CSV table of C-alpha atoms and ligand atoms in Angstrom, one decimal:
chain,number,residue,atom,x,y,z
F,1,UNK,CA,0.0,0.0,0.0
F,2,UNK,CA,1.7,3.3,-1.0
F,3,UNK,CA,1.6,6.0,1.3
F,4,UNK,CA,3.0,9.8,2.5
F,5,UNK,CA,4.2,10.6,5.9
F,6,UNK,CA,6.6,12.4,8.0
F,7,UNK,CA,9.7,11.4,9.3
F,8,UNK,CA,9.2,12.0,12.9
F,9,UNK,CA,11.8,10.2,14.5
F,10,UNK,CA,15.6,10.1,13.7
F,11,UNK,CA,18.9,8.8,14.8
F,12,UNK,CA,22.1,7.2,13.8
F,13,UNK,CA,19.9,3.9,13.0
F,14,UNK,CA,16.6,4.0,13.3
F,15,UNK,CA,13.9,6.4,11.8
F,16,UNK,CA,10.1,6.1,11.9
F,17,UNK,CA,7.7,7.9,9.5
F,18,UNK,CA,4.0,8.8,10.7
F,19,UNK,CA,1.8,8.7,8.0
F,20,UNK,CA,-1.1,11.5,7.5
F,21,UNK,CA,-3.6,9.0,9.0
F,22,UNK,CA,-1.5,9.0,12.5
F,23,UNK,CA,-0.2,5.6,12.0
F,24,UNK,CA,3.6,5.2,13.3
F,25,UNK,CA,6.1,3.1,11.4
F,26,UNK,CA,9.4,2.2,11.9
F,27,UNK,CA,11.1,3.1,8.5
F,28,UNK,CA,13.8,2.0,6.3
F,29,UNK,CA,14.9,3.5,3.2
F,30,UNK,CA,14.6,1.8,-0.6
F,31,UNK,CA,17.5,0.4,-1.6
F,32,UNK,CA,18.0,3.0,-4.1
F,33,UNK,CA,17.8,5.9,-1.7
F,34,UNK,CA,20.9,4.2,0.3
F,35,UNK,CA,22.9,7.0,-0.1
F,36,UNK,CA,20.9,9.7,1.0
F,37,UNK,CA,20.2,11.2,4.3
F,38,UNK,CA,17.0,11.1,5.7
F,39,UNK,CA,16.3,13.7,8.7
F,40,UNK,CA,13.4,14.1,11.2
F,41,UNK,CA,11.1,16.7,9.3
F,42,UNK,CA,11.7,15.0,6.4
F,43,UNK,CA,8.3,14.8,3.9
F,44,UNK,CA,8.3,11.2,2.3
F,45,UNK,CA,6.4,9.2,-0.1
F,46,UNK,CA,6.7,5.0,0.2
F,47,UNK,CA,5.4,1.7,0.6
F,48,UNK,CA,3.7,-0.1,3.9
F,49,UNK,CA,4.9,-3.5,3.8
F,50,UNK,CA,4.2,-5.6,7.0
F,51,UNK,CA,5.3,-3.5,9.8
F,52,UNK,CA,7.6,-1.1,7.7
F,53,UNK,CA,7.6,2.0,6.3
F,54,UNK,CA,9.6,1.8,3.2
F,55,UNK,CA,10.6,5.4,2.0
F,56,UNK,CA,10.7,6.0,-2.0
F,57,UNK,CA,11.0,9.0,-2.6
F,58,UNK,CA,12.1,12.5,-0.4
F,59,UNK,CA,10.2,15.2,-0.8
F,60,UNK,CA,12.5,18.2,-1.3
F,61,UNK,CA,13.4,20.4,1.3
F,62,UNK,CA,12.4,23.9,1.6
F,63,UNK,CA,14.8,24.0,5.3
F,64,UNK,CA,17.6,22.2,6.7
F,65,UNK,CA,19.0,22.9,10.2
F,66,UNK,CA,22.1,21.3,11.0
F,67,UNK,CA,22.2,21.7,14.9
F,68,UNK,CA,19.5,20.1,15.3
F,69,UNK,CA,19.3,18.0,12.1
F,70,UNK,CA,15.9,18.6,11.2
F,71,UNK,CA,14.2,19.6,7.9
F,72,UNK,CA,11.0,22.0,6.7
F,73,UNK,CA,11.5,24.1,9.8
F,74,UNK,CA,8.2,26.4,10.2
F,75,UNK,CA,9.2,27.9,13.4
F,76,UNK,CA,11.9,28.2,16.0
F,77,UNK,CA,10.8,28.9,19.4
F,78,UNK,CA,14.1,30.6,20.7
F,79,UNK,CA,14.0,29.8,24.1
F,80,UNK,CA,16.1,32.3,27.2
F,81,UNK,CA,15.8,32.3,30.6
F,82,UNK,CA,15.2,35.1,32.3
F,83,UNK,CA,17.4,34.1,34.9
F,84,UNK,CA,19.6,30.9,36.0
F,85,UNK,CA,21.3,31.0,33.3
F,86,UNK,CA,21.2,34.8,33.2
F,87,UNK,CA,19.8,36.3,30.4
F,88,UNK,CA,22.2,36.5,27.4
F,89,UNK,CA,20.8,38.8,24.8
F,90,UNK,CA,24.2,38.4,22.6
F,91,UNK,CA,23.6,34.4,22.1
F,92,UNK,CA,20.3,35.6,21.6
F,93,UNK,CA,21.0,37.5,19.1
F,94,UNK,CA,23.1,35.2,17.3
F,95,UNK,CA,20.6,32.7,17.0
F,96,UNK,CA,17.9,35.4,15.8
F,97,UNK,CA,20.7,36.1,13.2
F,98,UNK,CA,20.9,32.7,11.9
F,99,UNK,CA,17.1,31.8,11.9
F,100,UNK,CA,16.5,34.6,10.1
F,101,UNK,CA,19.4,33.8,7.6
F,102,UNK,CA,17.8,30.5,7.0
F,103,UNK,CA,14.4,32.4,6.5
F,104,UNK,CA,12.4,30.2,9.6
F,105,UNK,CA,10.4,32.2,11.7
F,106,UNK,CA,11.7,32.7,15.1
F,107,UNK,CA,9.3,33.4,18.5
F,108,UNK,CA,11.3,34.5,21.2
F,109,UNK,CA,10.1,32.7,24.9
F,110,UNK,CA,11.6,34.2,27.2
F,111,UNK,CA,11.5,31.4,30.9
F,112,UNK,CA,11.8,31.1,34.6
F,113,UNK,CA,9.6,34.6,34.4
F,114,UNK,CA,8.9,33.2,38.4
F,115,UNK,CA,12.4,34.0,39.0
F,116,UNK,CA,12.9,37.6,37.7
F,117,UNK,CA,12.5,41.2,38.1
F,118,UNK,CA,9.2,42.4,36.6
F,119,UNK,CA,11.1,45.6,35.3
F,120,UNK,CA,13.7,42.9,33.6
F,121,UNK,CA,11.3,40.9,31.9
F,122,UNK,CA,9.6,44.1,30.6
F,123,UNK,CA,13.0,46.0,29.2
F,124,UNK,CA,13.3,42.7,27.5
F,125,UNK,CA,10.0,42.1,26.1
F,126,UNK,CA,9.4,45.5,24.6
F,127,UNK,CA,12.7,45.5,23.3
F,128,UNK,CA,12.2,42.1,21.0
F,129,UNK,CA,8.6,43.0,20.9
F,130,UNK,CA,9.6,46.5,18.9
F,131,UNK,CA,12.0,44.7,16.4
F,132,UNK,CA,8.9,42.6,15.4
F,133,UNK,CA,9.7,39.4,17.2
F,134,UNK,CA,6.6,37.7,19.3
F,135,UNK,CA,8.2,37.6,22.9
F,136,UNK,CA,6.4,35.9,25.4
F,137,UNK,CA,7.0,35.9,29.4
F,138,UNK,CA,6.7,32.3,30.5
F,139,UNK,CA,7.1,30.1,33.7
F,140,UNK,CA,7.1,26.3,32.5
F,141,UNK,CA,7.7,25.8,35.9
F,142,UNK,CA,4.8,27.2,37.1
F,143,UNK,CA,2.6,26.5,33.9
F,144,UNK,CA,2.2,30.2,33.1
F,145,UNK,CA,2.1,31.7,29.8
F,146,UNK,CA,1.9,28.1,27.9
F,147,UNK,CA,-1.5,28.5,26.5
F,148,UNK,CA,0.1,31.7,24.6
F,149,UNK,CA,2.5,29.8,22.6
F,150,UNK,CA,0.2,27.9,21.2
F,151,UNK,CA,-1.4,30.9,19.6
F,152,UNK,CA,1.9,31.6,18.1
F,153,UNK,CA,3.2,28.5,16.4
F,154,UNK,CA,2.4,28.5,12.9
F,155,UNK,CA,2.9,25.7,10.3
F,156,UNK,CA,3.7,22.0,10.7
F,157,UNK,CA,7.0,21.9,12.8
F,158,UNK,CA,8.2,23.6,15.6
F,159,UNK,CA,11.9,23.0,17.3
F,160,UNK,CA,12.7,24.4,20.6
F,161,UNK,CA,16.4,25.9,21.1
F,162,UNK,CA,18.1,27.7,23.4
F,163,UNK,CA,21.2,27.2,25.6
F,164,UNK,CA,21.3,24.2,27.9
F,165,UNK,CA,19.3,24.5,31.4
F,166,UNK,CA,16.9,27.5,30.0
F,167,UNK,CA,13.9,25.2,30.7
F,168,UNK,CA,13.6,23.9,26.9
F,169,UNK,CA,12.4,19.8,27.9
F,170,UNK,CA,10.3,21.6,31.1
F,171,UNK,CA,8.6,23.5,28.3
F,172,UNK,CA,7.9,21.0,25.8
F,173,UNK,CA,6.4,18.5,28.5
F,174,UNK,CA,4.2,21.6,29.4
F,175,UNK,CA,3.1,22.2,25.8
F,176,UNK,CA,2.6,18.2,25.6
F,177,UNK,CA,0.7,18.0,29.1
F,178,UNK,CA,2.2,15.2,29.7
F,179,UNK,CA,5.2,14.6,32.3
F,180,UNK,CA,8.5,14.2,30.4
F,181,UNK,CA,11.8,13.8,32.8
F,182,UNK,CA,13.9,16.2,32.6
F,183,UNK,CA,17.2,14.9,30.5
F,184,UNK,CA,15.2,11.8,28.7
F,185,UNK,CA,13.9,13.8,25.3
F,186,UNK,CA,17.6,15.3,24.4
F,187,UNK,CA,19.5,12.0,24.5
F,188,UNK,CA,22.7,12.1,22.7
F,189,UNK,CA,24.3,8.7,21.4
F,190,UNK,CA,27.5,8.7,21.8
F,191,UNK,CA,29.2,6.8,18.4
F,192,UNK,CA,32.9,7.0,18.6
F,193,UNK,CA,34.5,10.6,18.4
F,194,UNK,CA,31.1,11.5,17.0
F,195,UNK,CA,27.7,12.8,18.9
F,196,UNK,CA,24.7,12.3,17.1
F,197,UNK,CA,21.7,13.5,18.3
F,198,UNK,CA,18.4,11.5,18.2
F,199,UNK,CA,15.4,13.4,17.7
F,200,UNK,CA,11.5,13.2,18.1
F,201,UNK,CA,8.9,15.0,16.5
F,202,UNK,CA,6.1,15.3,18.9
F,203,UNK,CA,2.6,15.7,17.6
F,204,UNK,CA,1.0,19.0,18.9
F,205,UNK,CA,-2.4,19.5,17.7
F,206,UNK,CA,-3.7,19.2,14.2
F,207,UNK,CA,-1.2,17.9,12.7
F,208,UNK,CA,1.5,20.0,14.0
F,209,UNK,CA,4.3,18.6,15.3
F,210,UNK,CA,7.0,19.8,17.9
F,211,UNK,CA,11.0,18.7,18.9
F,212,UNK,CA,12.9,19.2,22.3
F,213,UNK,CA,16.8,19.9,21.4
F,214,UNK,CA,19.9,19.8,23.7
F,215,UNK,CA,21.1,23.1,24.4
F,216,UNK,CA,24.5,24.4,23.6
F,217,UNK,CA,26.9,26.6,24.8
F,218,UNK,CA,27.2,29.3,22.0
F,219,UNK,CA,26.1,29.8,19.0
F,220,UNK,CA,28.1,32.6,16.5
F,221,UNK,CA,26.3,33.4,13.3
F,222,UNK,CA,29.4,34.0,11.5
F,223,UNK,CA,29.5,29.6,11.5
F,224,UNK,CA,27.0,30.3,9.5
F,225,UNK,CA,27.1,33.3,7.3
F,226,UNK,CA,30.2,36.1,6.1
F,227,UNK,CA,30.0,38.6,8.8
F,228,UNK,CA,29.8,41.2,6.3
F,229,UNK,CA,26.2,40.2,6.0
F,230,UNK,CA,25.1,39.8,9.2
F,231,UNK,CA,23.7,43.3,8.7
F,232,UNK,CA,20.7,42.1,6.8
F,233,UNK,CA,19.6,39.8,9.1
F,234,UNK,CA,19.1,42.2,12.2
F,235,UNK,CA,15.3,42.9,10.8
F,236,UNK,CA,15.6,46.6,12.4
F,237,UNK,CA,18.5,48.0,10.3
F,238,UNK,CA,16.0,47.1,7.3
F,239,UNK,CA,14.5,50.7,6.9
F,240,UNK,CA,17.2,52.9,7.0
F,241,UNK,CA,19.0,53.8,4.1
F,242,UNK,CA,22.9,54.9,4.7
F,243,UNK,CA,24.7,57.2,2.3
F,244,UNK,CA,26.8,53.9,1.0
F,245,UNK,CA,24.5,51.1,0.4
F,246,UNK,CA,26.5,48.5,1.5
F,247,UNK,CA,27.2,50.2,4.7
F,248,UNK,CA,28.7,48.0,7.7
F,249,UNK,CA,27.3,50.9,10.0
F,250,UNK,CA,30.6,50.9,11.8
F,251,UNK,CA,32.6,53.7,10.2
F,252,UNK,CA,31.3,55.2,7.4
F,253,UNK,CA,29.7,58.8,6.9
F,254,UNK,CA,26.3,59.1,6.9
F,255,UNK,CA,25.0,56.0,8.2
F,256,UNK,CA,21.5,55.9,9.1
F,257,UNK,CA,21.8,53.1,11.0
F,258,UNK,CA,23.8,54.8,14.1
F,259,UNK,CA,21.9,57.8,13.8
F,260,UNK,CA,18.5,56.0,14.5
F,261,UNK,CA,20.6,54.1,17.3
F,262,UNK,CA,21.5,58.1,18.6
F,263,UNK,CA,18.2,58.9,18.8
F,264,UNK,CA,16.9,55.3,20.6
F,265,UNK,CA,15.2,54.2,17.8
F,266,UNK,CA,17.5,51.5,17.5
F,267,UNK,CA,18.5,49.2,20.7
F,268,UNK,CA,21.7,50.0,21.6
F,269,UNK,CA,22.2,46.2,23.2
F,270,UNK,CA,21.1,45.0,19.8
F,271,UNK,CA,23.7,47.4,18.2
F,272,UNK,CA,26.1,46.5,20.5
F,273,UNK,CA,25.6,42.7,19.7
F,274,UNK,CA,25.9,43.7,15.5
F,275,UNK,CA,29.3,45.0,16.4
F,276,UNK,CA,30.5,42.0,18.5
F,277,UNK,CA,29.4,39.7,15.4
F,278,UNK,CA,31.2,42.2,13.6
F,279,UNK,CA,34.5,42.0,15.7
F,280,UNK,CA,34.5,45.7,15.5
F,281,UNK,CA,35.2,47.1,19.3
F,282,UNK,CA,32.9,48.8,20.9
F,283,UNK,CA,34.4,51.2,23.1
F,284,UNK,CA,34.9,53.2,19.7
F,285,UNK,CA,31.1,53.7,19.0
F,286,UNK,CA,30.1,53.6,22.9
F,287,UNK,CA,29.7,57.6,22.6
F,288,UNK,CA,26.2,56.9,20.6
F,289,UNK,CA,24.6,55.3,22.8
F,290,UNK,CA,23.4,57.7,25.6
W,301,GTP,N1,12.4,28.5,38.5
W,301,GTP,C1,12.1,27.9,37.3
W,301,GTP,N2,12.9,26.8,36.9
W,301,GTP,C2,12.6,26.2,35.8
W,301,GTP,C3,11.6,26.7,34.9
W,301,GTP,N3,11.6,25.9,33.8
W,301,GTP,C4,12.6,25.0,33.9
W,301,GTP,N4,13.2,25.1,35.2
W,301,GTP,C5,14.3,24.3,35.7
W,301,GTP,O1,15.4,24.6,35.0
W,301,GTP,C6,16.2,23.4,34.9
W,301,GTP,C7,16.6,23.1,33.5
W,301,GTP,O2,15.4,22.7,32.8
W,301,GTP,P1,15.4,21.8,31.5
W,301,GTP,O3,14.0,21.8,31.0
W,301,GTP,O4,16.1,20.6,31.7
W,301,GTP,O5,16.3,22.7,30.5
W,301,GTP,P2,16.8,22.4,29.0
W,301,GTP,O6,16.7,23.8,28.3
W,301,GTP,O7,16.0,21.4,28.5
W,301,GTP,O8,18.3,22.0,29.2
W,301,GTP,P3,19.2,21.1,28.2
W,301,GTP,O9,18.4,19.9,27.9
W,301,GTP,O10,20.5,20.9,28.9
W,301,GTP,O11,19.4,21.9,27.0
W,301,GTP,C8,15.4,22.3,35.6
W,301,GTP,O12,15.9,22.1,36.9
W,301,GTP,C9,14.0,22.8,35.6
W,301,GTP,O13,13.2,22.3,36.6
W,301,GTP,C10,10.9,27.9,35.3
W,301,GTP,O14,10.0,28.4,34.6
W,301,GTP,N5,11.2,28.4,36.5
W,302,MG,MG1,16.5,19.5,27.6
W,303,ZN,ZN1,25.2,52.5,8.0
């Protein structure tokens, strides 16, 4: 019987596809696929033979992230806590950087809301909030703010990432409503000098589907892109036009970009951030910001 699923659950050996009517199989690739990689997200068309999925053919790709590994990324919800870690608005940044490079959506959750200043959480909220980003104030511990998310997440498949120990598993067992320890949904298999991470897709509701990742310790977008371009991918800089259009708003004349951070219309801590990805210092540009 053929059929078309979604590979919902990947690592070093096994996958399993779900199909569209909710059925789980275990999945193995044709023989003439051998040679190409299947990730979790993947779209497939195949066979059910026994108990198998047998994939066919891959649907191509319109995403690929590599840490995680998973494919047709709709959403990233960026996940920071508040406190404990403290909040880190440059690692932040970076990953805002990147997802928007890669053209996914990213919602910016910002945890452990229980354990910060009111005043905090609002300087931070306003200030992703006015760049465009959805930023929402949540406690997984506490279950607050959860329900909101769910507003938020758009398309078929969510990932969660964020540092390591911002609440990331606490979350998606809140989301899921059902009790998931702590540590068990971010296993890493250990093969060799290699880590590969195994990774579920978890069904949200109508056919939505969402996956826990391990955190990391930092992420630079210039792994990912030239640094000369991280400048279009901090959405803000977007409407002003500088007197040279390709303008690193570091130390040309008549840059619109530092002006509108003069005047605050511009975050200095996000400008400060561009500069750091830029390796440009900032004591030299300081002065601008009041
Ligand atoms: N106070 C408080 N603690 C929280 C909250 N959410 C999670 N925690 C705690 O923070 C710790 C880390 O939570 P995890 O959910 O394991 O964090 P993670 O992001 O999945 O971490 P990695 O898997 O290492 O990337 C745990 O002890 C949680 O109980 C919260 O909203 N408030
Ligand atoms: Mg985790
Ligand atoms: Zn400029």
């Amino acid at each position: 019987m053929s059929a078309k699923g979604l590979v919902t659950y990947r690592s070093a050996n096994a996958s399993k596809v779900t199909t569209e009517e909710g059925q789980s199989y275990p999945a193995i690739l044709r023989k003439k696929l051998k040679k190409h990689k299947l990730y979790a997200g993947d779209r497939v068309e195949g066979e059910i033979v026994g108990d198998q999925f047998v994939i066919e053919k891959i649907e191509p790709r319109k995403n690929l992230l590599t840490r995680p590994p998973v494919a047709n990324v709709d959403n990233v919800l960026v996940v920071m806590a508040i406190k404990d870690p403290d909040f880190d608005n440059f690692l932040l940044d970076n990953l805002l950087t990147v997802y928007e490079y890669k053209g996914i959506e990213s919602i910016v959750i910002l945890n452990k809301a229980d354990l910060a200043k009111p005043e905090e959480l609002e300087k931070w909220q306003e200030l992703y909030r006015s760049i465009g980003y959805e930023t929402i104030a949540v406690s997984a511990k506490n279950e607050e703010g959860i329900e909101r998310i769910k507003n938020y997440i758009q398309g078929d498949i969510t990932i969660l990432a964020g540092p390591s120990g911002v609440g990331k598993s606490t979350l998606l067992s809140r989301l899921l409503g059902i009790p998931i320890k702590t540590g068990e949904v971010s296993q890493k298999l250990k093969r060799g000098r290699h880590t590969t991470t195994a990774i579920t897709l978890y069904p949200l509701d109508h056919g939505s589907y969402i996956a826990d990742t391990p955190g990391f310790g930092k992420v630079e977008a210039t792994y990912f892109m030239d640094k000369k371009d991280a400048r279009l991918y901090f959405k803000e800089f977007g409407k002003y036009r500088c007197k040279y259009p390709d303008c690193t708003h570091t130390n040309e004349p008549g840059c619109e970009v530092k002006e509108a951070v003069k005047r605050g219309e511009i975050a200095c801590e996000r400008f400060k951030s561009y500069l750091k990805i830029m390796g440009y210092y900032w004591d030299e540009l300081e002065h601008i910001c009041s």
